[in-house]
Coordinates of C-alpha atoms in Angstrom, one line a residue:
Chain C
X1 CA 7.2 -13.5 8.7
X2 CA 8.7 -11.0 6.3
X3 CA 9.9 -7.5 7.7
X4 CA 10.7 -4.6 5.1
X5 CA 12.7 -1.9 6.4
X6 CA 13.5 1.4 4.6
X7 CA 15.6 4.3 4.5
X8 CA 16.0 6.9 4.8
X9 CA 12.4 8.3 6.1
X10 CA 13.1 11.5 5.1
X11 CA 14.9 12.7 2.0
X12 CA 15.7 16.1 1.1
X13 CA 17.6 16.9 -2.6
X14 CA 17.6 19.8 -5.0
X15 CA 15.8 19.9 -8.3
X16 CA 17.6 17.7 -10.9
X17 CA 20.0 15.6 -8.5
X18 CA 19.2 12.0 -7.9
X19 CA 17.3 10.4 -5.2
X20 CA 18.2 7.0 -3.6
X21 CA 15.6 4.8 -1.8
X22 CA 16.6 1.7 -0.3
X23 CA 15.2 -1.3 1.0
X24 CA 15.6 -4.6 3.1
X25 CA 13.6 -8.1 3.9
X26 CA 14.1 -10.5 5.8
X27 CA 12.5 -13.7 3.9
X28 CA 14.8 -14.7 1.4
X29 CA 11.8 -16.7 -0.5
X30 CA 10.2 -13.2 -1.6
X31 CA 10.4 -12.7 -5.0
X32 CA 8.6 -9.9 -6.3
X33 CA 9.6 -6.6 -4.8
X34 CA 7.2 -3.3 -5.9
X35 CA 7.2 0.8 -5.7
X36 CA 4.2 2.4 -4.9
X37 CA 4.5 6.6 -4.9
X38 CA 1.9 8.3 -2.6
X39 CA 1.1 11.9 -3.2
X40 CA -0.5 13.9 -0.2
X41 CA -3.8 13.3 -0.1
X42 CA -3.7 10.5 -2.3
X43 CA -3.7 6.6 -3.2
X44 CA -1.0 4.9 -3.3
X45 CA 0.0 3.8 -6.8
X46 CA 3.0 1.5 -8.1
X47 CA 5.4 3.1 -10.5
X48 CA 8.1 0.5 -10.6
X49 CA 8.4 -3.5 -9.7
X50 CA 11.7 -6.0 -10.3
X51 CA 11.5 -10.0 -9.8
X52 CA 14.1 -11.9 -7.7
X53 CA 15.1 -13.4 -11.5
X54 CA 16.1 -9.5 -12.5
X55 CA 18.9 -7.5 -11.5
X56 CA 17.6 -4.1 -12.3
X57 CA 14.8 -2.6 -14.2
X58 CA 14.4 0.9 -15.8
X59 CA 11.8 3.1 -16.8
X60 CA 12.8 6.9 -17.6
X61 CA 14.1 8.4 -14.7
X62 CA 13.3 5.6 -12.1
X63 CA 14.9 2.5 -11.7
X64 CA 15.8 -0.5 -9.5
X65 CA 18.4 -2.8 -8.5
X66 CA 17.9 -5.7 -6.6
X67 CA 20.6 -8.0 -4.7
X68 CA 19.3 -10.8 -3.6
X69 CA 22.3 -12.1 -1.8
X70 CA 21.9 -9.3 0.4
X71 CA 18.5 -9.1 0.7
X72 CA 17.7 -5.3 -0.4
X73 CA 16.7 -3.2 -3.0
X74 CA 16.6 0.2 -4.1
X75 CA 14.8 2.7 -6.1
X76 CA 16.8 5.6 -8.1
X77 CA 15.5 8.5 -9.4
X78 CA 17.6 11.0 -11.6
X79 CA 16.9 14.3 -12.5
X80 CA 14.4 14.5 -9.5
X81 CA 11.7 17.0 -10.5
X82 CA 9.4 18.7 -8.1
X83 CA 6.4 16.8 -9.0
X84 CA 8.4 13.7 -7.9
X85 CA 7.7 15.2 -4.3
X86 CA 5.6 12.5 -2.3
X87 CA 6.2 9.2 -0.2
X88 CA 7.7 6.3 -1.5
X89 CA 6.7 2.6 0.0
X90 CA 8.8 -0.4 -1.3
X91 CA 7.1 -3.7 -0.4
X92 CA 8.1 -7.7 -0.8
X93 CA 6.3 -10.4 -1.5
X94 CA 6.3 -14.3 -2.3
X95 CA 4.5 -15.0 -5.5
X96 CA 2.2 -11.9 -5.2
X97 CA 0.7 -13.0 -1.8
X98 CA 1.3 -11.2 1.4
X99 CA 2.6 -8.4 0.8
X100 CA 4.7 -6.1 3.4
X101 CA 5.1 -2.8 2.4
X102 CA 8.3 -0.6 4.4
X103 CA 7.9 2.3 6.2
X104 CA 7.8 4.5 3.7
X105 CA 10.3 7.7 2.8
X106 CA 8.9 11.1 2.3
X107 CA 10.8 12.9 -0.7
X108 CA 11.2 16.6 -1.4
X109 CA 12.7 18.1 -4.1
X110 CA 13.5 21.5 -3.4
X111 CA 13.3 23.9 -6.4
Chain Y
X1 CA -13.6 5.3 -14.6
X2 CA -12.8 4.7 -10.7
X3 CA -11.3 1.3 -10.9
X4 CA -11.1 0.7 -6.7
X5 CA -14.1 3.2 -5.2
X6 CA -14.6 3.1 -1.9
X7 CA -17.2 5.3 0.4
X8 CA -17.1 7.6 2.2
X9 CA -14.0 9.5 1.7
X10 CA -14.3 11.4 4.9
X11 CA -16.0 10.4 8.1
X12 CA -15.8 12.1 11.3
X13 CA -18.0 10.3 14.0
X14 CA -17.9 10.0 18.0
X15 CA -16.1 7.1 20.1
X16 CA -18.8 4.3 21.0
X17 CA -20.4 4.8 17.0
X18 CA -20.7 1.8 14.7
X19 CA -19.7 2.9 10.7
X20 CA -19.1 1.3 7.7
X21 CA -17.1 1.8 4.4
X22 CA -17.4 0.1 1.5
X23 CA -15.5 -0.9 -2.1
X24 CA -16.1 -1.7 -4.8
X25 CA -13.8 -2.9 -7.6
X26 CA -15.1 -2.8 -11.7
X27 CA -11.5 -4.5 -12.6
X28 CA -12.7 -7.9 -12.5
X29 CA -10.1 -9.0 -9.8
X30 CA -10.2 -12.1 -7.6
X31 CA -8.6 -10.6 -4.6
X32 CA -9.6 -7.6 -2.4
X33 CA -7.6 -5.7 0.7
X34 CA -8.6 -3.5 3.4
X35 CA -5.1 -1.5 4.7
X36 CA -4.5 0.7 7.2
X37 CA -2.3 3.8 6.9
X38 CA -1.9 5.6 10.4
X39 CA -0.6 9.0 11.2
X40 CA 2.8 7.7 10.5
X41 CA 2.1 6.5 7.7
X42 CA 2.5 2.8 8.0
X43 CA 0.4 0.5 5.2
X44 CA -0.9 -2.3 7.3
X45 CA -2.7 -5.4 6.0
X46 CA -5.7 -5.5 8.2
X47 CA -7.8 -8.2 5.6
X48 CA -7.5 -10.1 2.5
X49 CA -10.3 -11.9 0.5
X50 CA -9.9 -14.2 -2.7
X51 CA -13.4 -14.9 -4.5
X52 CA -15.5 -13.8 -1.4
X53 CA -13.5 -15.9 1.2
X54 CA -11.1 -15.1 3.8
X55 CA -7.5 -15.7 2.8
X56 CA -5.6 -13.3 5.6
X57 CA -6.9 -11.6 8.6
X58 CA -3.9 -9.8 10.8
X59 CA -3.5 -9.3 14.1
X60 CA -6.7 -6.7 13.9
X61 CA -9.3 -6.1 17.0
X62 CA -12.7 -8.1 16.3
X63 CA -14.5 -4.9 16.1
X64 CA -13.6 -4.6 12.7
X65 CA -15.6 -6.9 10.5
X66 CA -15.4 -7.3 6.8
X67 CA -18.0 -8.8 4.3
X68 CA -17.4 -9.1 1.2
X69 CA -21.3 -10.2 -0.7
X70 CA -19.5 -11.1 -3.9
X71 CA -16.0 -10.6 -5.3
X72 CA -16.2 -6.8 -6.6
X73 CA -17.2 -5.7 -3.1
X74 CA -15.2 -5.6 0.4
X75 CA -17.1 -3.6 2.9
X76 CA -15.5 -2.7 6.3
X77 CA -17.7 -2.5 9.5
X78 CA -16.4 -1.5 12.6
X79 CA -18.1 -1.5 16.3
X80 CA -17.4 0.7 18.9
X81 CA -14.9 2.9 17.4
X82 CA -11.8 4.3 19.8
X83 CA -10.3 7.5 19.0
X84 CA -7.0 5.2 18.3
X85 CA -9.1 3.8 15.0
X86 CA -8.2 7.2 13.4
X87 CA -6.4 6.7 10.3
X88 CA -7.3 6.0 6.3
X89 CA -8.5 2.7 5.1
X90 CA -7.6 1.9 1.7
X91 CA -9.4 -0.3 -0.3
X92 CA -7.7 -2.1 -2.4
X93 CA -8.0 -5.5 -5.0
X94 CA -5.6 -7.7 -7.4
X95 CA -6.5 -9.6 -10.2
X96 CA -5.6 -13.1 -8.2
X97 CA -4.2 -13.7 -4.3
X98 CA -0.9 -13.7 -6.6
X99 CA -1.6 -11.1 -8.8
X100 CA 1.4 -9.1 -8.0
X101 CA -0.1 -5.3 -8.7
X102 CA -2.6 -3.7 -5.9
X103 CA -4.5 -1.5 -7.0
X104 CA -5.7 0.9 -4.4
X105 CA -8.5 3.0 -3.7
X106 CA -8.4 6.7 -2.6
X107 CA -9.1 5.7 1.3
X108 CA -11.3 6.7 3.4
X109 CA -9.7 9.3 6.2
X110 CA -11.7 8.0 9.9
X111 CA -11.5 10.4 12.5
X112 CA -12.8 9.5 15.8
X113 CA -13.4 12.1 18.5

């Protein structure tokens, strides 16, 4: 079965710089690969996905890059506010089914 | 509107008890979840259920049974609870079984003691 690993677990960076998430899996037929940001206390909610047929996807200040060669995949964040504070799960799929989330990575962005 | 609502959002109860939470889902998906998020804070499938039937069902003890009466409901019931059920259950649904984007409730945090 798939295995998602992530680091680091725990990421520390001062308000403004960038923050870099990465990911790995182990099934090469997953093809849908999306970020869910969990604030304390709360649900987890997706903020950004990419499909294996993508390279990289932007939105504002987050974006992602995928190589599917090597199997991994990263979220970046610029300009890291404090409100962007919280845990970050990546998670892979195969056609939407079964997904396996990583171990997550708890950001703070010290002001 | 609470798209994925599930109940109760806290529940503290003694080893040995039998609870139950419940979800509900107003989006009109096909497919709901039931995960587990432990103290580490590891998202575990536990259950998956496409039009009221049983697609996945992980390595979980048999103490926890779902139910799911129709597709906008996935209720969890769990039997003799041990202090090592601890952890939120989140609720969660997609529009298909490969409808890409989960939606998830707001869990439900299960102390046992």
């Amino acid at each position: 079965g798939e295995n998602v690993e992530q680091h680091p677990s725990t990421l520390s960076v001062q308000e403004g710089d960038s923050a870099v998430i990465k990911c790995t899996y182990s099934d090469s037929a997953s093809n849908y690969f999306p970020w869910y940001k969990q604030e304390l206390g709360k649900r987890p909610q997706l903020i950004i996905d990419i499909r294996s047929n993508v390279g990289e996807k932007k939105d504002q200040r987050i974006a992602v890059t995928l190589n599917k060669t090597a199997k991994h995949f990263s979220l970046h964040i610029t300009e890291t506010q404090p409100e962007d504070s919280a845990v970050y799960f990546c998670a892979a799929s195969r056609n939407g089914q079964n997904f396996v989330f990583g171990p997550g990575t708890r950001l703070s962005v010290l002001p | 509107d609470t798209a994925v609502s599930q109940t109760p959002k806290y529940l503290v109860t003694q080893m040995g008890n039998d609870k139950s939470i419940k979800c509900e889902q107003n989006l009109g998906h096909d497919t709901m979840y039931w995960y587990k998020q432990d103290s580490k804070k590891f998202l575990k499938i536990m259950f998956s259920y496409n039009n009221k039937e049983l697609i996945i069902n992980e390595t979980v003890p048999n103490r926890f049974s779902p139910k799911s009466p129709d597709k906008a409901h996935l209720n969890l019931h769990i039997n003799s609870l041990e202090l090592g059920d601890s952890a939120v259950y989140f609720c969660a649904s997609s529009q298909s079984f490969s409808g890409n984007t989960i939606y998830f409730g707001e869990g439900s945090w299960l102390t046992v003691v």
